[in-house]
Amino acid sequence: MNRELLLKLYRQMALMRRFEEEAAKAYTERKIGGFLHLYIGQEAVGAGVIGATKPEDYVISSYRLHAHYLARNGSARAGMAELFGKATGCSQGRGGSMHFFSAENNFLGGHGIVGAHVPVAAGSAFASKYRGDGGVTVCFLGDGAVSIGPFHEGMCLAALWKLPVVYVIENNMYAMGTPASRSLAVEDASVRALGYPMARMTVNGWDIVECYNAGREAIDRARSESLPMLVEFKTYRYRGHSMADPGKYRTKEEVKEWQEKDPLLIAERHIQNDYPDAVSEIDAIKQSVEKEVEDAVEFAHNSPDPDPSTVGDYTYV
């Protein structure tokens, strides 16, 4: 990975982390309502895979989506404003945490029903193939979605119609509070691909270089051969399932063990080892991200609430 790309992806991960840390703070201050599912600990997957996409590609996610939105060039201002329920939000304050959208960036949003967006991603990929525009759809889902009916429906159609779609399982080891060992009969969720059949791979999800390379391989294959792929990333979320979940089903030792493989620390080691002259840029990136997130929070705080007279807008086309 070249110097410029590594620093770019590191900044992306740093922005994801600080954005969500401030979102968690705002939630405890009751500035954010509803649910808030944090991505902290999984940043290398979203940054790496989406970093391998092109502008003509589509990205679709589940409800743990803030980082995906930011990686797809989403505005931190518009994202934070959406969390605050403001009219300047990326969904005009109508979607909240689980429903970020960005049409200009081909970000097809977050979806709150577990696994239900997998067939939607197949439809998006079918549209790209039908139009012949060369676009690839990247669909993010959690390990809890691989046993849901729509997951199998979407996978079946993707394989049957040879669609340019990459399904990304972010296996953070827990489906809400249930460990994967109690909900999956296999160690690697990617083996589900064999039933369709479909190419698969399982990757370490804490190393930005490995995540980017795996994402690029799968996306390039989907683009050049119009074939789907299931890629599983072994990762870990440091927080509970949502802000309402204290995560007491995990031991402190388990969390600490995973924090030793923190994606940002691993990325910093890559910078230090591969480009020692760029080490000084780490602090500059952190300061830049800090200012961007502070600005986003202030922007959201000062933005207007949606006008009640617009309640029916965007309901019908």
Short mmCIF file of C-alpha atoms in Angstrom, two decimals, residues 18-317:
data_model
loop_
_atom_site.label_atom_id
_atom_site.label_comp_id
_atom_site.label_asym_id
_atom_site.label_seq_id
_atom_site.Cartn_x
_atom_site.Cartn_y
_atom_site.Cartn_z
CA ARG A 18 -13.99 10.37 16.84
CA PHE A 19 -17.37 10.87 15.14
CA GLU A 20 -18.86 7.99 17.09
CA GLU A 21 -17.20 8.89 20.37
CA GLU A 22 -18.83 12.31 20.15
CA ALA A 23 -22.11 10.71 19.10
CA ALA A 24 -22.01 8.51 22.20
CA LYS A 25 -21.43 11.59 24.35
CA ALA A 26 -24.32 13.43 22.71
CA TYR A 27 -26.57 10.42 23.24
CA THR A 28 -25.89 10.42 27.00
CA GLU A 29 -26.75 14.14 26.96
CA ARG A 30 -30.07 13.27 25.28
CA LYS A 31 -29.28 15.25 22.17
CA ILE A 32 -29.80 12.07 20.13
CA GLY A 33 -32.99 10.04 20.38
CA GLY A 34 -33.89 6.49 19.40
CA PHE A 35 -31.19 3.87 18.99
CA LEU A 36 -27.46 4.35 18.45
CA HIS A 37 -25.37 1.40 17.29
CA LEU A 38 -21.65 2.14 17.40
CA TYR A 39 -18.98 0.77 15.10
CA ILE A 40 -15.98 1.44 17.37
CA GLY A 41 -13.42 -1.33 16.92
CA GLN A 42 -14.47 -2.29 13.39
CA GLU A 43 -13.09 0.72 11.50
CA ALA A 44 -10.55 -1.15 9.36
CA VAL A 45 -13.29 -3.12 7.59
CA GLY A 46 -15.41 -0.17 6.49
CA ALA A 47 -12.45 2.02 5.58
CA GLY A 48 -10.58 -0.73 3.77
CA VAL A 49 -13.41 -2.19 1.72
CA ILE A 50 -15.06 1.09 0.77
CA GLY A 51 -11.62 2.52 0.04
CA ALA A 52 -11.41 -0.02 -2.78
CA THR A 53 -14.68 1.10 -4.43
CA LYS A 54 -15.14 3.50 -7.34
CA PRO A 55 -17.64 6.39 -7.65
CA GLU A 56 -19.95 4.32 -9.86
CA ASP A 57 -20.25 1.61 -7.21
CA TYR A 58 -23.05 1.34 -4.64
CA VAL A 59 -22.79 0.74 -0.92
CA ILE A 60 -25.64 -0.52 1.23
CA SER A 61 -25.50 -1.24 4.95
CA SER A 62 -27.42 -2.41 7.99
CA TYR A 63 -28.09 -0.27 11.07
CA ARG A 64 -24.44 -0.02 12.22
CA LEU A 65 -23.67 2.34 9.38
CA HIS A 66 -22.18 5.70 10.42
CA ALA A 67 -18.65 4.63 9.46
CA HIS A 68 -19.77 3.31 6.07
CA TYR A 69 -21.50 6.62 5.34
CA LEU A 70 -18.35 8.58 6.23
CA ALA A 71 -16.11 6.26 4.21
CA ARG A 72 -18.34 6.83 1.21
CA ASN A 73 -17.52 10.56 1.34
CA GLY A 74 -20.49 11.41 3.52
CA SER A 75 -20.31 14.76 5.30
CA ALA A 76 -19.58 14.63 9.04
CA ARG A 77 -21.79 17.70 9.41
CA ALA A 78 -24.77 16.10 7.66
CA GLY A 79 -24.21 12.82 9.52
CA MET A 80 -24.14 14.41 12.96
CA ALA A 81 -27.11 16.60 12.10
CA GLU A 82 -29.05 13.48 11.15
CA LEU A 83 -28.27 11.94 14.53
CA PHE A 84 -29.56 15.14 16.14
CA GLY A 85 -32.73 14.89 14.03
CA LYS A 86 -32.12 18.17 12.24
CA ALA A 87 -33.32 19.38 8.85
CA THR A 88 -29.70 19.65 7.64
CA GLY A 89 -29.13 15.93 8.20
CA CYS A 90 -28.29 13.55 5.36
CA SER A 91 -31.88 12.25 5.52
CA GLN A 92 -33.34 15.64 6.47
CA GLY A 93 -33.72 14.50 10.06
CA ARG A 94 -36.19 11.77 9.13
CA GLY A 95 -33.98 8.72 9.37
CA GLY A 96 -31.87 9.02 12.46
CA SER A 97 -28.99 6.72 13.33
CA MET A 98 -30.11 3.67 11.37
CA HIS A 99 -31.13 5.37 8.13
CA PHE A 100 -28.36 7.52 6.70
CA PHE A 101 -28.61 8.00 2.92
CA SER A 102 -26.49 9.83 0.37
CA ALA A 103 -27.78 9.62 -3.19
CA GLU A 104 -24.92 11.73 -4.55
CA ASN A 105 -22.41 9.21 -3.20
CA ASN A 106 -24.39 6.11 -4.23
CA PHE A 107 -24.81 5.25 -0.57
CA LEU A 108 -28.10 3.36 -0.48
CA GLY A 109 -28.53 3.72 3.22
CA GLY A 110 -28.86 1.76 6.37
CA HIS A 111 -31.63 -0.75 7.00
CA GLY A 112 -32.96 -1.60 10.44
CA ILE A 113 -34.43 -5.04 9.69
CA VAL A 114 -31.68 -7.63 10.11
CA GLY A 115 -30.75 -9.23 6.78
CA ALA A 116 -33.62 -7.63 4.85
CA HIS A 117 -31.25 -5.46 2.80
CA VAL A 118 -29.37 -8.43 1.30
CA PRO A 119 -31.93 -8.91 -1.53
CA VAL A 120 -31.98 -5.12 -2.00
CA ALA A 121 -28.25 -5.28 -2.73
CA ALA A 122 -28.92 -8.03 -5.27
CA GLY A 123 -31.43 -5.70 -6.93
CA SER A 124 -28.91 -2.87 -7.02
CA ALA A 125 -26.31 -5.14 -8.60
CA PHE A 126 -28.88 -6.39 -11.11
CA ALA A 127 -29.59 -2.78 -12.11
CA SER A 128 -25.88 -2.11 -12.69
CA LYS A 129 -25.55 -5.25 -14.79
CA TYR A 130 -28.71 -4.41 -16.77
CA ARG A 131 -27.47 -0.89 -17.49
CA GLY A 132 -23.94 -2.07 -18.20
CA ASP A 133 -22.47 0.81 -16.20
CA GLY A 134 -19.70 -1.26 -14.61
CA GLY A 135 -20.91 -0.61 -11.08
CA VAL A 136 -20.43 -3.06 -8.20
CA THR A 137 -22.66 -3.19 -5.13
CA VAL A 138 -21.01 -3.71 -1.74
CA CYS A 139 -23.37 -4.90 0.99
CA PHE A 140 -22.39 -4.85 4.67
CA LEU A 141 -24.10 -7.14 7.17
CA GLY A 142 -23.42 -8.62 10.57
CA ASP A 143 -22.89 -12.24 11.58
CA GLY A 144 -26.40 -12.26 13.03
CA ALA A 145 -27.86 -11.84 9.53
CA VAL A 146 -26.43 -15.00 7.97
CA SER A 147 -29.17 -17.21 9.43
CA ILE A 148 -32.03 -14.94 8.34
CA GLY A 149 -34.24 -15.95 5.41
CA PRO A 150 -33.65 -12.87 3.20
CA PHE A 151 -29.89 -13.46 3.42
CA HIS A 152 -30.32 -16.80 1.63
CA GLU A 153 -32.77 -15.34 -0.89
CA GLY A 154 -30.34 -12.56 -1.82
CA MET A 155 -27.38 -14.93 -2.04
CA CYS A 156 -29.34 -17.33 -4.22
CA LEU A 157 -30.33 -14.62 -6.70
CA ALA A 158 -26.83 -13.16 -6.77
CA ALA A 159 -25.35 -16.53 -7.70
CA LEU A 160 -28.14 -17.49 -10.09
CA TRP A 161 -27.99 -14.25 -12.07
CA LYS A 162 -24.20 -13.81 -11.73
CA LEU A 163 -24.47 -10.36 -10.22
CA PRO A 164 -21.61 -7.92 -9.51
CA VAL A 165 -22.13 -7.81 -5.75
CA VAL A 166 -19.80 -8.29 -2.77
CA TYR A 167 -21.44 -9.33 0.48
CA VAL A 168 -19.33 -8.31 3.47
CA ILE A 169 -19.95 -10.07 6.78
CA GLU A 170 -18.59 -8.03 9.66
CA ASN A 171 -18.33 -10.83 12.18
CA ASN A 172 -17.89 -8.94 15.46
CA MET A 173 -18.46 -12.17 17.40
CA TYR A 174 -21.85 -11.19 18.81
CA ALA A 175 -25.38 -11.05 17.41
CA MET A 176 -26.77 -8.54 19.89
CA GLY A 177 -25.71 -10.34 23.10
CA THR A 178 -25.47 -13.86 21.68
CA PRO A 179 -21.93 -15.04 20.89
CA ALA A 180 -21.40 -16.44 17.40
CA SER A 181 -20.42 -19.78 18.94
CA ARG A 182 -24.01 -20.17 20.15
CA SER A 183 -25.73 -19.07 16.95
CA LEU A 184 -23.53 -20.53 14.20
CA ALA A 185 -22.70 -24.20 13.66
CA VAL A 186 -19.48 -23.27 11.87
CA GLU A 187 -16.44 -21.21 12.85
CA ASP A 188 -16.31 -19.22 9.61
CA ALA A 189 -19.61 -17.72 8.48
CA SER A 190 -18.24 -17.46 4.94
CA VAL A 191 -18.84 -21.18 4.39
CA ARG A 192 -22.48 -20.25 3.76
CA ALA A 193 -21.31 -19.24 0.29
CA LEU A 194 -20.70 -22.87 -0.68
CA GLY A 195 -24.40 -23.64 -0.81
CA TYR A 196 -25.13 -21.45 -3.83
CA PRO A 197 -22.21 -21.81 -4.87
CA MET A 198 -20.24 -18.59 -4.53
CA ALA A 199 -16.61 -17.65 -3.97
CA ARG A 200 -15.68 -16.80 -0.40
CA MET A 201 -12.86 -15.75 1.90
CA THR A 202 -12.34 -15.02 5.59
CA VAL A 203 -10.01 -12.16 6.55
CA ASN A 204 -8.55 -10.55 9.68
CA GLY A 205 -10.71 -7.49 10.14
CA TRP A 206 -8.35 -5.46 12.31
CA ASP A 207 -5.59 -4.85 9.76
CA ILE A 208 -6.34 -2.02 7.31
CA VAL A 209 -3.93 -3.38 4.70
CA GLU A 210 -5.51 -6.83 4.73
CA CYS A 211 -9.01 -5.35 4.65
CA TYR A 212 -8.22 -3.09 1.70
CA ASN A 213 -6.52 -5.87 -0.28
CA ALA A 214 -9.38 -8.31 0.32
CA GLY A 215 -11.94 -5.67 -0.61
CA ARG A 216 -10.08 -4.74 -3.77
CA GLU A 217 -9.76 -8.39 -4.83
CA ALA A 218 -13.46 -9.09 -4.35
CA ILE A 219 -14.63 -5.83 -5.96
CA ASP A 220 -12.29 -6.16 -8.95
CA ARG A 221 -13.50 -9.72 -9.49
CA ALA A 222 -17.15 -8.67 -9.32
CA ARG A 223 -16.48 -5.88 -11.80
CA SER A 224 -14.46 -7.84 -14.34
CA GLU A 225 -16.30 -11.17 -14.20
CA SER A 226 -19.78 -10.13 -12.96
CA LEU A 227 -19.65 -12.69 -10.17
CA PRO A 228 -20.70 -12.35 -6.53
CA MET A 229 -18.50 -13.06 -3.54
CA LEU A 230 -18.99 -13.49 0.21
CA VAL A 231 -16.19 -12.00 2.32
CA GLU A 232 -16.12 -12.43 6.09
CA PHE A 233 -14.05 -10.14 8.28
CA LYS A 234 -13.30 -11.25 11.83
CA THR A 235 -13.60 -8.10 13.90
CA TYR A 236 -14.87 -6.86 17.26
CA ARG A 237 -16.98 -4.03 18.63
CA TYR A 238 -15.80 -2.53 21.90
CA ARG A 239 -19.21 -1.18 22.90
CA GLY A 240 -22.48 -3.00 23.49
CA HIS A 241 -24.91 -3.83 20.72
CA SER A 242 -26.36 -0.35 21.11
CA MET A 243 -26.06 2.46 23.63
CA ALA A 244 -28.81 0.73 25.60
CA ASP A 245 -26.63 -2.38 26.03
CA PRO A 246 -23.97 -2.35 28.79
CA GLY A 247 -22.35 -5.46 27.27
CA LYS A 248 -22.07 -7.34 30.57
CA TYR A 249 -22.09 -10.68 28.75
CA ARG A 250 -18.38 -10.12 27.92
CA THR A 251 -15.42 -10.22 30.27
CA LYS A 252 -13.03 -7.28 30.66
CA GLU A 253 -10.21 -9.64 29.70
CA GLU A 254 -11.90 -10.48 26.40
CA VAL A 255 -12.38 -6.83 25.49
CA LYS A 256 -8.80 -5.98 26.49
CA GLU A 257 -7.44 -8.81 24.34
CA TRP A 258 -9.21 -7.41 21.28
CA GLN A 259 -8.20 -3.84 22.06
CA GLU A 260 -4.58 -4.93 21.71
CA LYS A 261 -5.45 -5.42 18.01
CA ASP A 262 -7.11 -2.02 17.74
CA PRO A 263 -7.43 -1.09 14.03
CA LEU A 264 -6.03 2.41 14.54
CA LEU A 265 -3.00 1.12 16.42
CA ILE A 266 -2.34 -1.46 13.70
CA ALA A 267 -2.57 1.26 11.05
CA GLU A 268 -0.15 3.46 13.00
CA ARG A 269 2.32 0.57 13.12
CA HIS A 270 2.08 0.21 9.35
CA ILE A 271 2.87 3.90 8.97
CA GLN A 272 5.79 3.69 11.40
CA ASN A 273 7.25 0.57 9.77
CA ASP A 274 6.63 1.32 6.10
CA TYR A 275 6.90 5.11 5.97
CA PRO A 276 8.87 6.41 8.99
CA ASP A 277 8.97 9.88 7.44
CA ALA A 278 5.16 10.03 7.70
CA VAL A 279 5.00 9.45 11.48
CA SER A 280 4.81 13.18 12.09
CA GLU A 281 1.59 13.28 10.08
CA ILE A 282 -0.26 11.06 12.57
CA ASP A 283 -0.71 13.87 15.08
CA ALA A 284 -1.65 16.31 12.32
CA ILE A 285 -4.34 13.90 11.13
CA LYS A 286 -5.71 13.52 14.65
CA GLN A 287 -5.89 17.29 15.07
CA SER A 288 -7.59 17.71 11.71
CA VAL A 289 -10.16 15.05 12.58
CA GLU A 290 -10.78 16.62 15.99
CA LYS A 291 -11.60 19.97 14.38
CA GLU A 292 -13.86 18.34 11.79
CA VAL A 293 -15.87 16.49 14.44
CA GLU A 294 -16.10 19.54 16.73
CA ASP A 295 -17.40 21.50 13.76
CA ALA A 296 -19.93 18.76 12.97
CA VAL A 297 -21.29 18.76 16.53
CA GLU A 298 -21.60 22.56 16.56
CA PHE A 299 -23.26 22.52 13.14
CA ALA A 300 -25.78 19.90 14.29
CA HIS A 301 -26.51 21.76 17.51
CA ASN A 302 -27.23 25.01 15.68
CA SER A 303 -29.21 23.51 12.80
CA PRO A 304 -33.01 23.94 12.63
CA ASP A 305 -35.51 21.19 13.32
CA PRO A 306 -37.48 19.91 10.33
CA ASP A 307 -40.47 22.09 9.43
CA PRO A 308 -43.66 20.23 10.49
CA SER A 309 -45.30 21.28 7.22
CA THR A 310 -42.83 19.03 5.33
CA VAL A 311 -43.85 15.86 7.17
CA GLY A 312 -45.27 14.35 3.99
CA ASP A 313 -42.25 15.09 1.81
CA TYR A 314 -40.23 12.19 0.40
CA THR A 315 -43.03 9.73 1.19
CA TYR A 316 -44.11 9.20 -2.42
CA VAL A 317 -42.30 9.57 -5.73
#
